[in-house]
Amino acid sequence: MAVQAPSQKVAVEQYEEAIIQCQGVNKWYGEFHVLKDISLEVAPQEVVVVIGPSGSGKSTFIRCINRLEEHQEGTIIVDGIELSHDVRNIAEIRRETGMVFQQFNLFPHLTALENVALAPMKVRHRSRQEAEARAMELLTRVGIPEQAKKYPGQLSGGQQQRVAIARALAMEPRIMLFDEPTSALDPEMIKEVLDVMKQLARSGMTMVVVTHEMGFAREVADRVIFMDHGRIVEQGPPEHFFSKDVEHHPRTQEFLDQILLSF
Amino acid sequence: MVDSSEPKRRSPAIAINYDNAPPRNPPLLEIGVLAWVRKNLFGSPLDALLTIVGVVLVAAVVVGTIEWTIERADWYSIILNVDRFMTGRLPGAVVWRVSIVVIFIMVTAGVLTAAYVRRLSPVIPLLLLLIALTVVIVPALVRALLPVPPAYLAAGAAPIISGTAEETPLPAVAFLARQNETLVIDFPAFAADDAGLAAMHGIVDRATNTLRNAAANRLSDMARYVEVVTLLARDEARLTATGGEYGDLTENGRATLQRELERLAAVVPPDSADAVAALRARLAAPALTPSEIDSLRAELAALVVPPTVVDTYRLNGQPVTLRLLDGNGTPAADEQVLVPGTTEPVRFLIPADGWYILEKTLPAGAEGAAILMARGIAPVFERSAGYLRLSDMFQFPGAAPVRDDDSLRPLVLNENRYRGDRSLEAYLYLYVTNFLVEIQIAVVAAIAAAAAGYAMAQQADRLFSPRDVPRRASQRLALWLLIATPVVVFVFINGFDLLAYSAALAWVVAIYAAYQAGLLLYQRGASTLVRLLAGVLLLAGAGLVFSLLPALIYDLPPTPPAFAGLLALPVAVAGLAGAWIGTGAGAAELTRRVTRAGGLAALLLIAPIIAGRVLPGSTRDSIAAILPYIDPDTWGGLLLALFITIYGTLLAFPLGILLALGRRSSLPAIKYPCILVIEMVRGTPFIVVLFAGQLLIPLVNENFAAIPNAYRALGATVIFVAAYLAENIRGGLQSIPGGQQEAGKALGLPEWQVTLYITLPQALRAVIPALVGQFISLFKDTSLLEIVGLTDLSRTVTNMVAQTEFNDARREGLVFITIIYFVLSYVIAYISRRIEESGSGAARRI
Ligand SMILES: Nc1ncnc2c1ncn2[C@@H]1O[C@H](COP(=O)(O)OP(=O)(O)O)[C@@H](O)[C@H]1O
Ligand SMILES: [Mg+2]
């Protein structure tokens, strides 16, 4: 299964530059320095997993990528568009990036189908029929076509998160951002969401995923990034993080020990 | 815990219970009604006390109210003013329009119920059926089973005197009767003695009432005479006993009683003043036992027996000659004589519907009077359409017969009231039945319309709804009906020239067409300049058309440019909005929409122009006469209250949303004016806002003083309600978690679309209960409209009391409007609760 059109894959291969480029990004909440000199490049089709202790700035960082948060220093260039105050740039970048939240954030007054079809209709000016047909296709891909007419309140957490993924995909984004997509789920539902994400990764989607699911990182990630206190402390391929015999930064080691213990 | 030094527990002896006892009933006090009473009413001494106090209080209120309702209240005040309470002074010729509106609303209510109420409790249809049956069957039953309450008419030539009142019976009265009815006239049995006369009750004419009062006064004066003599004597006894120090009475009290005694002695003179003086001396003896006093009083009472009223007037002791004439004064039946002592009453058969005159005379030269009990005669009430017979609401057009010398009068309600405490029978016959008859058609039609709407919606679902959305058809229908309701109500209640409506509709369609044209421009990828140019063109074109329209249709002077511009503005704005918002629809589809809507708008515009130019004036007038304009100043009662409530809320809604969004805006230039409006209105009582509407609007522009009062009040109401709605909606918006907005933004929706499609719909659902509360409190607040000169329900009561017939009926009027307010508010609250439960409202949130 391919979530992205094959023709786009060819296009991606020709893509020389990174699809996300962050250079010296700094952000403050008032006096509080959340992000410190973050520099990161993500190549097209790359899957980057961001890990790190709670409060280390992971959410803030990926929310800067689609401008849900504003950064104060440095540059962020997404798909060749630089993030600035220009409203049109922001709108364009948001159309290119889908985001999935920890709390799903589905629209409770709309059915699953309407949730997915809303943005294509309003932003991309698709006709209702077209948008709903496409939405149905996406719901089929995430495995819940039979829930299309239900309201979010009638769905399980796992089903809601899959609708949320379908909703983000409906805008045909080139990048998907995931902020702890499985943290609010009961254990038996985590797998169904991770499976969808794995398929997505295999289809060539560029993904930045904040997660503590180490199994997922090991299997899918091209690169793992460890953040602490607003800084990228360590990055490398998953094998680097999960092999016992390499030397890590002490903070990384501490974090890994904790996380791997709980496995 | 267990101390180890304790001896080990003994193992228990083995015991097996083979006894298989049958289950027993619980004690009587633990089940059923008794248990409920014991637990809930008399659970503790305090509960018992509160229960008893509560029951006593409730009983006192309920018993008093029921007694008043049945025995004394004048419900004709309500029955004869129902139309005023419902529609005010609305001309009778346009009441059918209100009926259509009511039917439409009831059909909508039925459809809404079918579409949105998940499980209709069977109580509701049963209750409605019961109401419909009651309204139809009770009048029929009462009329079939109970006798018509008789009217009591006095006859005789001599004046009847009671105290200072003097009344001579009318020699003839006019009344309404129907074909084949029998008029039965007899001497009433109660007139045999004064006690019976004093205790009589029924519809009586003034002379009969004077007789009744004379008898009642005589009896009470006699009793009071004995009372006063006794009081004075006992006072004297006390004075003697205390050596003149103090008596039973104060100086003043004694003097008052003395005066009263003098008056009574003149009215009810005792047989012998000496005997009274002797008795009084015996009563003044210091130490009398109560039984001794009683026997002395009895002796005194025997001395004070003035001639009875019955004897004075030789009541019903002489034959009465009765003649029945028709309305023109020609005899309608043979003359008959009612002779005292015979058991046979006099009967007249009524030959045809209409006015009749009953002449009742005692033999020539006879002194005294007679009271006749007439079954088949009832008071009448004058309406614009003729006279109404109040026993059964039979209406007969035209004037009542009169004679120049005033010897004949119609038996009008004002002079022929029900006197004395009514019996239940008379209450049922005269009031309940007639009230139900007055509202019968309206109630049955309304219930039938609701049932029809319900059935129609269900049928629609059966035929058109897909299986997975079983109520789609009915919900669409309900939505359309809901949208149509305010329009239908306005068109029918306000009325207007059809040509004007056509032009107004053209305006709406033109706005739509302009929007579609804008979308087409966007689709074509027009440059900003072209789009702006198109907007200007739309503004100019529409402005030109609107400024010329009145001249073209009605030969009126052209509309002032400012007003035409105001009308053209929405057209231009719609076009520009379309050009910037854009759509994904194809060019062909858009072109089709533009041509269709544009064509329709042109047609709607041109039709009235052609009609206005081509049609002869008379035809134009007859078109205008289909729904002629109704002066809003004639609206009143419930109609006015509902008009202000419904349109007040409806129009306040968009304004409230704008104020709420404005208050949340980050732009100070928008935010602070919104805060100012909201807080100023919320900090001001409704009355003041209403007055401001009345007084300030004409200040804005002098011509605005011509706006009808009702519309100025509506304007003030809209602003008042909008301020409160704004705060409710803002609360609703605040209750939406921030993640909703983020999710919308992350999808690339611009901020206004996030508000429009995501936060606002959720906020509105969350505030439905508050909205209904607003609606109900506004409905109740319409009772303040009186103060700015509108005829709301409470003003209707005031107007009603101004009628001579109903001077004393303020209480009845207030009770009636209380019932109207309560029933409607309760029904609205109930319906909204059910809709919330059905999950169409806030309940859908996670
Ligand atoms: N809106 C905000 N205002 C102020 N401080 C914030 C805000 N959002 C997050 N923070 C702080 O920024 C830090 C990083 O937060 P976050 O990015 O959510 O961490 P993570 O996702 O890694 O757990 C935390 O210390 C948090 O308290
Ligand atoms: Mg986080």
Short mmCIF file of C-alpha atoms and ligand atoms in Angstrom, two decimals, chain A residues 29 32 34 53-60, ligand 1:
data_model
loop_
_atom_site.label_atom_id
_atom_site.label_comp_id
_atom_site.label_asym_id
_atom_site.label_seq_id
_atom_site.Cartn_x
_atom_site.Cartn_y
_atom_site.Cartn_z
CA TYR A 29 8.50 31.07 26.84
CA PHE A 32 12.25 30.35 30.00
CA VAL A 34 12.86 26.08 25.84
CA PRO A 53 12.49 13.12 29.05
CA SER A 54 9.26 14.94 29.68
CA GLY A 55 9.64 18.69 29.50
CA SER A 56 12.72 18.54 27.31
CA GLY A 57 11.04 20.53 24.51
CA LYS A 58 10.15 17.79 22.04
CA SER A 59 6.57 18.95 21.53
CA THR A 60 7.61 22.55 21.33
N1 LIG C 1 2.73 27.55 26.49
C1 LIG C 1 3.75 27.41 27.35
N2 LIG C 1 4.09 28.42 28.17
C2 LIG C 1 5.12 28.29 29.03
N3 LIG C 1 5.87 27.19 29.16
C3 LIG C 1 5.59 26.14 28.37
C4 LIG C 1 4.51 26.19 27.44
N4 LIG C 1 4.43 25.00 26.80
C5 LIG C 1 5.41 24.24 27.31
N5 LIG C 1 6.09 24.92 28.24
C6 LIG C 1 7.27 24.43 28.97
O1 LIG C 1 8.26 24.15 28.04
C7 LIG C 1 8.95 22.98 28.37
C8 LIG C 1 8.93 22.03 27.20
O2 LIG C 1 7.64 21.56 26.99
P1 LIG C 1 7.28 20.43 25.92
O3 LIG C 1 7.80 20.85 24.64
O4 LIG C 1 5.83 20.18 26.00
O5 LIG C 1 8.07 19.18 26.47
P2 LIG C 1 7.94 17.67 26.06
O6 LIG C 1 7.03 17.57 24.93
O7 LIG C 1 9.32 17.25 25.71
O8 LIG C 1 7.47 16.96 27.26
C9 LIG C 1 8.25 22.43 29.61
O9 LIG C 1 9.07 22.77 30.72
C10 LIG C 1 6.98 23.13 29.68
O10 LIG C 1 6.63 23.35 31.02
#
